[in-house]
Amino acid sequence: MDQQYAAVLAGKLDAEGLARLEAIQDPSLFAFVADAADLCRPAAIRVITDAEADRDYIRCRAVENGEEIALVAPGHTAHFDGYQDQGRDKEVTRYMVPSDANLGPNLNCIERGQGLAEVRGFLAGSMQGRTMYVAFFCLGPAGSPFSLSCVQITDSAYVVHSEHLLYRSGYEQLKRAGGGAFFRFLHSAGRLVGNVSAEPDKKRIYIDILEDMVYSVNTQYGGNSMGLKKLALRLAIRKADRENWLAEHMFVMGVHGPKKRVTYFAGAFPSACGKTSTAMIPGETIVGDDIAYFRRLGGEARCVNVEAGIFGIIQDVKEKDDPVIWKILTAPGEVIFSNVLIKGGRPYWLGMGQEVPKEGVNFSGQWHEGKIDKQGVEIPPAHKNARYTIALKNLQNLDPRFNDPQGVPVCGIIYGGRDSDTSVPVQQSFDWTHGIIAMGATLESETTFATIGTEGVRVFCPMSNLDFLAIPLGRYISNNLNFAEGLKEVPLVFAVNYFQRRKDGSWVTGMRDKAVWIKWMELRVHGEAEAIHGPTGNLPLYEDLKKLFKKVLAKAYTEEQYLEQFTIRIRENLAKLDRIETIYRQDVSDTPPIVLETLSAQRDRLQLLRASKGDYVSPLDL
Ligand code: SPV
Ligand code: MN
């Protein structure tokens, strides 16, 4: 190691730590660690390898230093983030860009020099008296065309512990490769009060697009602090753009069709719209629930789950609806609960289908029913974004090809949002271009309000990836469109909507009906179900759904239900087109012309149909 780096690390890193670093013969790694140490001034540095002993060490540290609390069930711990640190913070998440670069109007940017000065200023001396952990991970299966190495530096054992559950380890891989390109993440929880970050106003998550590096400070919430999660997705979207592949906010699952056939689907849904529960549909197998990389390998569309665990929303996880997750959350085994209510060493959450205690410890500290915050707002027992962190390897429904270095072949893409009144429960696009544009790029989702009857506010959510885009939106859409070029089989594209409501607010479809929609999509991939050509896509036939409801859910499915669910709502579809076209015309500076052409053709089809059949058209009239 260069003298200059060795001098910075001297006294902080023991001989073993030094040897571990030096085994990866990469000066850029030494430079990264030395710079982080010089800036954050930790008392000690600990290099974490893939060894089980290091995982144990991190687990113990997280409990010893109070970042996690051991619960009654063996292996279970709870973690709390600060009261104002309960989710991804878009406002303070910014790309640091050179003054001449333009990422388009949809991205939150700051001039690079100014950003570096600000975030490095907050990181200066932030780890005093603490240990700085240097940990290595691999996004995607190891030794595969998809693998990306990552180095996470943090002063939080909770962050490393979470990443141990959520990602594949990467020390040995980087050592074998002798270093090379890797994503770099530097995080500090900053000054603490109790165990939580004390200066939320100085929270910053700044992405250095020139250096493939992310700085995060004064925050602990996983989505802000774990580099490997959405921060790596942002860097990956840029890398994919340079190298001609795709990085998507998608689950991946195997759908089990007739004669033991397994057909793989990937799906993009905005947060809290049924993404994890789709990937966990009973009877199917999960590859991943959040982030997927796609590549064309040998003329085939292939994808992998970038992660190896689930950082899932715990609200509404009930024994009845989510039996597999429920079992993991209630049996001994490694689980980190975050921002739930703790009482008597047990975790409680909203919508768990059981009575929740009227007092305990939660994200506001000691909590009792009726407790109000500084704004006078009543504090719920657990936060609605409370989460569980688990490793996939413990799931009985893990797909056997989860670790396949070549990924799984993708036969279908699914887009789904929260839509109370516009689209049908399931439909298939006419082709790839129509699917990417009219289903992916037009994705919207409704915010939910506690007040019954209040209409949700629709948020524009293209591909459910807008929050993480790191390149201009038009360019990202073009990359998606171009992905199909040269593929022997182009994946089919579908749109689903689990959230149709009647005027009285009641749901039009059942919680478990997604199990039927997915089987229909599987049959479509293999040409084993017919479809009705509608103005917004191809629709299922009543007879096919009736058979599937019986087979999959042992439920009767009436023609009345079908007609209510699959009636084309022309008025609402046109209103949606108005909203989306306005955005692509006015707010997106690089909209590819094909987007507007495709939307305009959809408008023409809807208007033509309305002229002969009116605003609401039964699928039997198409
Ligand atoms: C999401 O919000 O989409 C998540 C959780 O998957 S986070 O890590 O916060 O992004
Ligand atoms: Mn997500």
XYZ file of C-alpha atoms and ligand atoms in Angstrom:
633
model
C 0.000 0.000 0.000
C 1.160 3.468 -0.840
C 2.897 5.304 2.070
C 0.439 8.139 1.937
C -2.593 5.830 2.490
C -0.779 3.707 5.070
C -0.048 6.829 7.118
C -3.748 7.781 7.271
C -4.787 4.264 8.255
C -2.017 3.706 10.811
C -3.358 3.334 14.332
C -6.917 2.735 13.112
C -6.450 -0.506 11.210
C -4.782 -3.551 12.816
C -2.437 -5.882 10.932
C -5.250 -8.253 10.055
C -7.388 -5.452 8.662
C -4.479 -4.155 6.644
C -3.812 -7.623 5.235
C -7.465 -7.974 4.288
C -7.369 -4.717 2.368
C -4.037 -5.453 0.764
C -5.267 -8.849 -0.433
C -7.370 -6.856 -2.887
C -4.578 -5.367 -4.873
C -6.363 -2.224 -5.903
C -4.969 1.226 -5.146
C -8.389 2.779 -5.787
C -9.751 0.752 -2.846
C -6.931 1.954 -0.577
C -7.576 5.501 -1.745
C -11.320 5.195 -0.994
C -10.764 3.812 2.522
C -8.005 6.304 3.310
C -10.071 9.244 2.097
C -13.103 8.115 4.130
C -10.940 7.678 7.244
C -9.234 11.024 6.754
C -12.601 12.765 6.326
C -14.756 11.006 8.946
C -11.972 10.398 11.526
C -13.197 7.128 13.084
C -11.477 5.678 16.163
C -10.981 2.335 14.398
C -11.509 0.650 11.070
C -12.819 -2.869 10.683
C -12.608 -4.673 7.359
C -15.477 -7.149 6.973
C -14.907 -10.208 4.777
C -17.409 -12.852 3.670
C -16.526 -15.062 6.670
C -19.318 -16.205 8.989
C -17.263 -14.899 11.928
C -17.469 -11.396 10.457
C -21.219 -11.695 10.047
C -21.467 -12.728 13.702
C -19.297 -9.820 14.717
C -21.597 -7.353 12.905
C -24.748 -8.910 14.393
C -23.288 -8.561 17.880
C -22.028 -5.019 17.313
C -25.471 -3.850 16.165
C -26.989 -5.031 19.457
C -24.069 -3.975 21.682
C -24.074 -0.426 20.343
C -27.857 -0.110 20.691
C -28.694 0.209 16.983
C -30.712 -2.988 17.310
C -32.647 -4.438 20.226
C -32.786 -8.199 20.687
C -36.377 -9.470 20.720
C -37.808 -12.575 22.369
C -37.720 -14.813 19.270
C -34.178 -16.073 18.634
C -32.517 -14.119 15.795
C -35.094 -11.320 15.828
C -34.015 -7.730 16.424
C -35.681 -4.335 16.130
C -34.206 -1.084 14.879
C -35.582 2.466 15.040
C -34.910 5.358 12.716
C -35.425 8.957 13.810
C -38.904 10.453 13.861
C -38.141 12.467 10.725
C -36.177 9.709 9.073
C -38.877 7.192 8.209
C -38.539 6.936 4.452
C -36.531 7.812 1.389
C -35.924 11.546 1.384
C -36.272 12.726 -2.218
C -35.785 16.365 -1.380
C -32.214 15.919 -0.123
C -31.225 13.149 -2.536
C -29.362 14.874 -5.339
C -27.098 14.127 -8.257
C -23.879 16.094 -8.145
C -23.365 17.133 -11.731
C -20.709 19.203 -13.461
C -22.120 22.618 -14.358
C -22.254 21.770 -18.070
C -24.183 18.472 -17.637
C -27.957 18.299 -17.961
C -29.938 15.386 -16.557
C -33.272 16.891 -17.540
C -35.948 18.646 -15.481
C -37.219 15.554 -13.628
C -34.012 14.951 -11.686
C -32.908 16.622 -8.490
C -29.390 17.964 -9.131
C -26.755 20.129 -7.492
C -23.570 21.550 -8.971
C -20.854 19.030 -8.234
C -18.364 21.303 -6.475
C -21.043 22.790 -4.249
C -22.523 19.358 -3.476
C -19.177 17.821 -2.582
C -18.316 20.714 -0.283
C -21.667 20.466 1.477
C -21.879 16.709 1.990
C -18.182 16.258 2.788
C -18.557 19.137 5.221
C -21.294 17.218 7.072
C -19.208 14.022 6.990
C -16.089 15.694 8.387
C -15.335 14.178 11.786
C -18.705 12.373 11.790
C -17.294 9.020 12.957
C -15.223 10.259 15.897
C -15.158 7.682 18.684
C -16.812 5.084 16.444
C -15.731 2.165 14.297
C -15.787 2.553 10.549
C -16.822 -0.662 8.790
C -15.573 -1.495 5.309
C -17.792 -4.174 3.773
C -17.874 -5.828 0.341
C -20.900 -6.949 -1.642
C -21.890 -8.177 -5.057
C -25.022 -7.055 -6.868
C -26.413 -10.005 -8.825
C -25.095 -13.570 -8.609
C -21.327 -13.880 -8.231
C -19.201 -14.725 -11.257
C -21.884 -13.722 -13.741
C -22.165 -11.199 -16.588
C -24.531 -9.313 -14.282
C -22.286 -9.069 -11.184
C -21.296 -5.646 -9.931
C -18.915 -5.227 -7.020
C -19.668 -2.704 -4.301
C -17.799 -1.382 -1.284
C -19.838 0.040 1.572
C -18.169 2.184 4.202
C -20.371 3.084 7.154
C -20.299 3.696 10.896
C -23.550 1.770 11.297
C -23.483 -1.933 12.165
C -27.245 -1.950 11.407
C -26.508 -0.935 7.815
C -23.930 -3.705 7.358
C -26.162 -6.231 9.140
C -29.074 -5.339 6.836
C -26.845 -5.605 3.793
C -25.633 -9.003 4.949
C -29.239 -10.184 4.795
C -30.113 -8.360 1.595
C -27.055 -8.864 -0.642
C -24.542 -11.418 -1.740
C -21.138 -10.993 -0.186
C -18.365 -9.686 -2.412
C -15.022 -9.703 -0.629
C -13.746 -12.932 -2.177
C -14.993 -11.911 -5.599
C -13.183 -8.571 -5.517
C -10.070 -10.319 -4.213
C -10.160 -12.847 -7.055
C -10.640 -10.086 -9.595
C -7.787 -8.081 -8.069
C -10.072 -5.098 -7.640
C -11.364 -3.304 -10.699
C -14.488 -1.203 -11.119
C -16.762 -1.071 -8.088
C -19.517 1.191 -6.764
C -18.548 3.089 -3.620
C -20.850 4.106 -0.787
C -19.832 6.242 2.165
C -22.396 6.588 4.945
C -22.416 8.040 8.432
C -25.395 8.244 10.784
C -23.858 11.530 11.963
C -24.275 12.886 15.461
C -26.628 10.706 17.509
C -29.106 11.369 20.274
C -29.785 8.038 21.901
C -29.366 5.789 18.921
C -30.844 7.982 16.204
C -29.411 10.618 13.896
C -29.753 13.929 15.687
C -29.557 16.407 12.814
C -32.262 15.601 10.264
C -31.918 19.097 8.775
C -28.389 18.110 7.760
C -29.488 14.885 6.105
C -27.956 14.597 2.639
C -27.741 11.792 0.087
C -25.533 12.992 -2.746
C -24.654 10.948 -5.782
C -21.373 11.557 -7.556
C -22.115 10.453 -11.106
C -18.546 11.020 -12.251
C -17.073 8.683 -9.637
C -19.801 6.002 -9.252
C -19.959 6.951 -5.607
C -22.679 7.946 -3.147
C -22.357 9.953 0.077
C -25.082 9.656 2.719
C -25.079 11.418 6.083
C -27.298 12.196 9.095
C -29.779 9.456 8.187
C -30.306 5.799 9.122
C -33.459 4.749 7.237
C -32.401 1.792 5.077
C -33.460 3.306 1.752
C -31.171 6.294 2.445
C -28.309 4.606 4.259
C -27.798 1.237 2.560
C -25.805 2.046 -0.529
C -26.638 -1.247 -2.161
C -30.369 -0.549 -2.349
C -31.774 2.390 -4.318
C -28.515 4.337 -4.393
C -26.821 1.525 -6.297
C -29.893 1.351 -8.549
C -29.285 4.972 -9.510
C -25.646 4.265 -10.370
C -26.657 1.079 -12.192
C -29.162 2.967 -14.359
C -26.294 5.142 -15.571
C -23.977 2.187 -16.086
C -26.709 0.297 -17.953
C -27.232 3.343 -20.160
C -23.513 3.358 -21.024
C -23.343 -0.396 -21.579
C -26.680 -1.110 -23.227
C -28.592 -3.087 -20.610
C -31.408 -2.219 -18.169
C -31.584 -1.661 -14.407
C -35.196 -1.800 -13.240
C -37.308 -1.420 -10.095
C -38.864 -4.845 -10.630
C -39.650 -8.138 -8.929
C -38.823 -11.390 -10.726
C -40.851 -14.573 -10.291
C -41.376 -18.010 -11.744
C -44.995 -18.738 -12.672
C -45.895 -22.409 -12.674
C -47.966 -23.382 -15.707
C -49.358 -26.668 -17.005
C -47.077 -29.732 -17.182
C -44.584 -28.369 -14.627
C -43.637 -25.509 -16.962
C -42.024 -22.479 -15.262
C -42.322 -19.116 -17.029
C -40.472 -16.093 -15.676
C -42.032 -12.658 -15.274
C -40.628 -9.354 -14.044
C -42.880 -6.605 -12.759
C -42.685 -2.933 -11.863
C -45.095 -1.560 -9.265
C -44.683 1.667 -7.278
C -44.015 1.243 -3.547
C -46.954 -0.216 -1.616
C -48.871 -1.390 -4.706
C -48.593 -5.155 -4.327
C -45.116 -5.788 -5.720
C -43.832 -8.063 -2.975
C -47.182 -9.819 -2.600
C -47.232 -10.576 -6.338
C -43.736 -12.045 -6.170
C -44.954 -14.092 -3.175
C -48.190 -15.449 -4.695
C -48.725 -18.882 -3.109
C -47.849 -21.694 -5.505
C -45.362 -19.615 -7.512
C -41.642 -19.119 -6.856
C -39.837 -15.886 -6.077
C -36.560 -14.782 -7.623
C -36.653 -11.258 -6.198
C -39.023 -8.521 -5.050
C -37.400 -5.160 -5.768
C -34.536 -4.655 -8.223
C -33.613 -6.535 -11.405
C -30.948 -6.161 -14.060
C -31.732 -7.189 -17.644
C -29.279 -8.200 -20.342
C -29.512 -9.744 -23.780
C -27.532 -12.977 -23.595
C -27.333 -15.152 -26.703
C -30.335 -13.360 -28.193
C -32.455 -13.998 -25.087
C -33.809 -11.477 -22.581
C -32.341 -12.548 -19.251
C -32.627 -11.015 -15.811
C -31.364 -11.467 -12.282
C -32.412 -10.347 -8.865
C -29.727 -7.907 -7.816
C -30.478 -8.621 -4.168
C -30.609 -11.673 -1.923
C -33.217 -10.601 0.592
C -36.358 -8.563 1.188
C -36.654 -5.145 2.840
C -40.412 -5.336 2.844
C -43.265 -3.186 4.060
C -44.696 -4.903 7.117
C -47.999 -3.013 7.302
C -50.900 -5.316 6.432
C -48.798 -8.491 6.524
C -51.343 -10.948 7.918
C -51.239 -14.666 8.466
C -54.197 -15.187 6.123
C -52.953 -13.127 3.152
C -49.180 -13.619 3.395
C -48.659 -17.037 4.972
C -45.057 -17.440 3.823
C -43.841 -14.067 5.119
C -45.926 -14.446 8.271
C -44.188 -17.681 9.088
C -40.747 -16.125 8.695
C -41.734 -13.128 10.834
C -43.071 -15.240 13.664
C -40.619 -18.166 13.758
C -37.040 -18.142 15.075
C -34.540 -16.991 12.437
C -32.761 -13.833 11.402
C -35.186 -10.907 11.022
C -34.640 -7.172 11.549
C -37.872 -5.299 12.253
C -37.680 -1.561 11.743
C -40.010 1.105 13.117
C -42.572 -1.346 14.499
C -44.021 -1.207 18.036
C -42.189 -3.255 20.663
C -43.872 -4.491 23.791
C -42.515 -7.251 26.008
C -39.807 -8.020 23.443
C -42.349 -8.679 20.681
C -42.976 -6.716 17.475
C -46.384 -5.314 16.455
C -47.392 -3.510 13.280
C -50.378 -1.877 11.618
C -52.806 -4.215 9.915
C -51.297 -7.391 11.384
C -54.755 -8.799 11.988
C -54.218 -8.915 15.754
C -54.750 -6.466 18.528
C -51.812 -4.083 18.962
C -50.834 -3.022 22.530
C -51.797 0.466 23.693
C -48.264 1.275 24.808
C -44.711 0.258 24.104
C -41.633 1.599 22.353
C -41.875 2.864 18.789
C -40.205 5.311 16.392
C -41.225 8.175 18.687
C -39.617 6.585 21.791
C -41.832 5.496 24.680
C -45.323 5.445 23.153
C -48.872 5.271 24.487
C -52.176 5.457 22.693
C -53.129 9.080 22.002
C -49.523 10.374 22.109
C -49.142 13.407 19.853
C -46.088 14.792 18.098
C -44.782 18.402 18.061
C -47.233 19.287 15.289
C -50.119 17.968 17.366
C -50.563 14.939 15.116
C -51.425 11.643 16.785
C -48.591 9.118 16.535
C -49.653 5.658 15.332
C -48.379 2.570 17.182
C -46.047 1.685 14.288
C -44.989 3.652 11.238
C -46.792 2.815 7.993
C -43.397 2.394 6.330
C -42.234 0.008 9.080
C -40.298 -2.840 7.477
C -38.883 -6.294 7.910
C -35.492 -7.371 6.600
C -34.960 -11.042 5.780
C -32.732 -13.199 3.604
C -34.400 -14.941 0.670
C -32.548 -18.167 1.338
C -34.922 -18.910 4.193
C -38.010 -18.826 1.992
C -39.613 -22.138 1.108
C -40.815 -20.622 -2.197
C -37.403 -19.400 -3.393
C -36.982 -20.205 -7.092
C -34.190 -22.766 -7.686
C -32.687 -20.563 -10.415
C -32.291 -17.590 -8.089
C -28.494 -17.825 -8.270
C -28.169 -18.770 -11.941
C -25.222 -16.719 -13.270
C -26.984 -16.433 -16.640
C -30.148 -15.131 -14.970
C -33.608 -16.417 -15.853
C -35.244 -15.988 -19.272
C -37.827 -13.211 -19.128
C -41.066 -14.044 -20.954
C -43.322 -11.321 -19.565
C -43.093 -7.830 -18.116
C -45.872 -6.534 -15.862
C -46.664 -2.941 -14.929
C -49.041 -2.237 -12.063
C -50.156 0.891 -10.237
C -52.839 1.932 -7.776
C -55.746 2.966 -9.969
C -59.251 3.236 -8.568
C -61.245 3.897 -11.712
C -59.446 3.659 -15.056
C -57.839 0.405 -16.100
C -58.972 -3.214 -16.094
C -57.459 -5.828 -13.725
C -55.254 -7.360 -16.425
C -54.526 -6.755 -20.093
C -51.757 -7.430 -22.561
C -50.143 -4.866 -24.820
C -50.298 -5.185 -28.619
C -46.500 -5.359 -28.831
C -43.320 -4.327 -26.996
C -43.454 -0.656 -28.024
C -47.109 -0.306 -27.058
C -46.397 -2.028 -23.718
C -43.362 0.045 -22.797
C -45.138 3.278 -23.678
C -48.851 2.834 -22.979
C -48.354 0.609 -19.915
C -44.864 1.386 -18.531
C -44.276 5.036 -19.377
C -47.860 6.007 -18.433
C -47.817 4.299 -15.049
C -49.520 6.320 -12.325
C -50.225 5.578 -8.722
C -52.676 7.038 -6.255
C -51.562 8.200 -2.858
C -53.689 6.813 -0.084
C -55.306 9.001 2.571
C -56.573 7.952 5.952
C -59.868 9.804 5.443
C -62.401 7.404 3.984
C -63.768 8.504 0.643
C -61.077 11.065 -0.099
C -59.887 10.535 -3.619
C -56.234 9.612 -4.017
C -53.856 11.978 -5.729
C -52.411 10.415 -8.857
C -48.657 10.523 -9.059
C -46.767 10.013 -12.319
C -44.590 6.902 -11.885
C -43.160 5.754 -15.241
C -41.921 2.151 -14.964
C -42.167 2.766 -11.184
C -38.573 3.891 -11.623
C -38.919 7.697 -11.771
C -37.722 8.100 -8.191
C -34.430 6.451 -9.107
C -33.814 7.736 -12.619
C -30.307 8.989 -13.109
C -30.559 9.813 -16.795
C -33.119 11.929 -18.641
C -36.547 10.259 -18.759
C -36.865 10.268 -22.558
C -33.517 8.581 -22.891
C -34.500 5.971 -20.324
C -37.696 5.191 -22.242
C -35.699 4.852 -25.482
C -33.331 2.418 -23.754
C -36.328 0.326 -22.744
C -37.740 0.422 -26.268
C -34.386 -0.538 -27.796
C -33.885 -3.463 -25.433
C -36.119 -5.654 -27.614
C -33.870 -5.209 -30.645
C -32.136 -8.409 -31.661
C -34.093 -10.618 -29.245
C -35.201 -13.974 -30.622
C -38.330 -13.856 -28.449
C -39.561 -10.489 -27.258
C -41.189 -10.666 -23.793
C -44.922 -9.941 -23.724
C -45.957 -6.846 -21.806
C -48.946 -6.735 -19.434
C -50.625 -4.177 -17.187
C -52.428 -5.089 -13.984
C -54.547 -3.096 -11.560
C -55.456 -4.585 -8.185
C -57.104 -1.408 -6.924
C -60.343 -0.819 -8.875
C -63.044 0.533 -6.586
C -66.769 1.029 -6.819
C -68.432 4.385 -6.137
C -69.002 3.307 -2.514
C -65.257 2.675 -2.118
C -65.485 -1.124 -2.052
C -62.931 -3.173 -4.000
C -63.934 -4.642 -7.362
C -61.402 -7.473 -7.239
C -60.333 -9.725 -4.374
C -56.934 -9.723 -2.623
C -56.065 -13.135 -4.014
C -57.285 -12.589 -7.583
C -53.773 -11.690 -8.728
C -53.071 -15.433 -8.546
C -55.528 -15.843 -11.437
C -54.296 -12.894 -13.512
C -50.741 -14.227 -13.382
C -51.825 -17.679 -14.578
C -53.674 -16.055 -17.503
C -50.521 -14.139 -18.425
C -48.558 -17.391 -18.302
C -51.008 -19.038 -20.709
C -50.784 -16.034 -23.056
C -46.988 -16.382 -23.217
C -47.485 -19.902 -24.557
C -50.398 -19.039 -26.863
C -52.774 -21.134 -24.737
C -55.451 -18.491 -24.100
C -57.355 -16.361 -26.572
C -57.883 -12.631 -26.089
C -60.313 -9.880 -27.065
C -58.761 -6.961 -28.888
C -59.666 -3.805 -26.907
C -58.626 -0.186 -27.425
C -56.056 -0.232 -24.583
C -54.875 -3.831 -24.915
C -55.820 -7.475 -25.302
C -58.304 -8.661 -22.686
C -58.976 -12.125 -21.229
C -62.053 -14.119 -22.240
C -64.657 -14.769 -19.548
C -64.545 -18.543 -20.055
C -60.769 -18.685 -19.529
C -60.943 -16.676 -16.311
C -63.858 -18.732 -15.035
C -61.807 -21.917 -15.456
C -58.772 -20.345 -13.821
C -60.721 -18.997 -10.828
C -62.026 -22.477 -10.229
C -58.654 -24.141 -10.629
C -56.449 -21.633 -8.813
C -58.704 -20.283 -6.083
C -61.532 -22.843 -6.094
C -63.858 -19.896 -6.532
C -66.884 -19.304 -8.729
C -66.426 -16.373 -11.086
C -69.587 -14.900 -12.533
C -70.074 -13.138 -15.830
C -71.352 -10.162 -13.828
C -68.034 -9.878 -12.044
C -66.199 -10.140 -15.345
C -68.303 -7.403 -16.938
C -67.847 -5.078 -13.988
C -64.071 -5.614 -13.963
C -63.373 -5.590 -17.690
C -65.694 -2.850 -18.940
C -63.588 -0.320 -20.829
C -63.884 3.042 -19.134
C -63.324 5.305 -22.086
C -63.891 8.587 -20.297
C -61.341 7.763 -17.574
C -58.835 6.371 -20.069
C -59.027 9.567 -22.118
C -58.582 11.675 -18.985
C -55.491 9.648 -18.129
C -54.114 10.190 -21.637
C -54.682 13.937 -21.200
C -52.695 13.938 -17.957
C -49.858 11.854 -19.315
C -49.589 13.602 -22.672
C -49.360 16.938 -20.917
C -46.460 15.680 -18.846
C -44.609 14.272 -21.861
C -45.236 17.430 -23.885
C -44.529 20.002 -21.183
C -42.392 18.582 -18.406
C -40.147 16.059 -20.128
C -37.624 17.761 -22.350
C -36.519 14.753 -24.386
C -39.724 12.794 -25.027
C -39.083 10.434 -27.965
C -41.632 11.158 -30.757
C -42.811 7.522 -30.675
C -44.209 8.109 -27.165
C -46.610 10.794 -28.338
C -47.457 8.834 -31.488
C -48.316 5.714 -29.487
C -50.464 7.667 -27.032
C -52.187 9.462 -29.874
C -53.028 6.145 -31.585
C -54.497 4.949 -28.261
C -56.592 8.112 -28.058
C -57.858 7.518 -31.619
C -58.900 3.951 -30.793
C -60.735 5.099 -27.662
C -62.505 7.935 -29.450
C -63.549 5.754 -32.347
C -65.043 3.225 -29.962
C -66.794 5.924 -27.952
C -68.402 7.268 -31.124
C -70.195 3.968 -31.691
C -70.577 2.511 -28.181
C -70.486 5.339 -25.629
C -68.309 5.934 -22.566
C -68.466 2.496 -20.978
C -68.047 -0.487 -23.260
C -68.525 -4.093 -22.272
C -65.739 -6.476 -23.361
C -68.479 -8.542 -25.033
C -69.198 -5.585 -27.337
C -65.670 -5.291 -28.657
C -39.285 1.242 -2.067
O -39.747 2.202 -1.445
O -39.517 1.067 -3.272
C -38.451 0.261 -1.372
C -37.903 0.597 -0.069
O -38.178 -0.775 -1.919
S -36.570 1.672 -0.143
O -35.386 0.956 0.215
O -36.819 2.733 0.792
O -36.454 2.175 -1.505
Mn -38.582 -0.630 -4.070
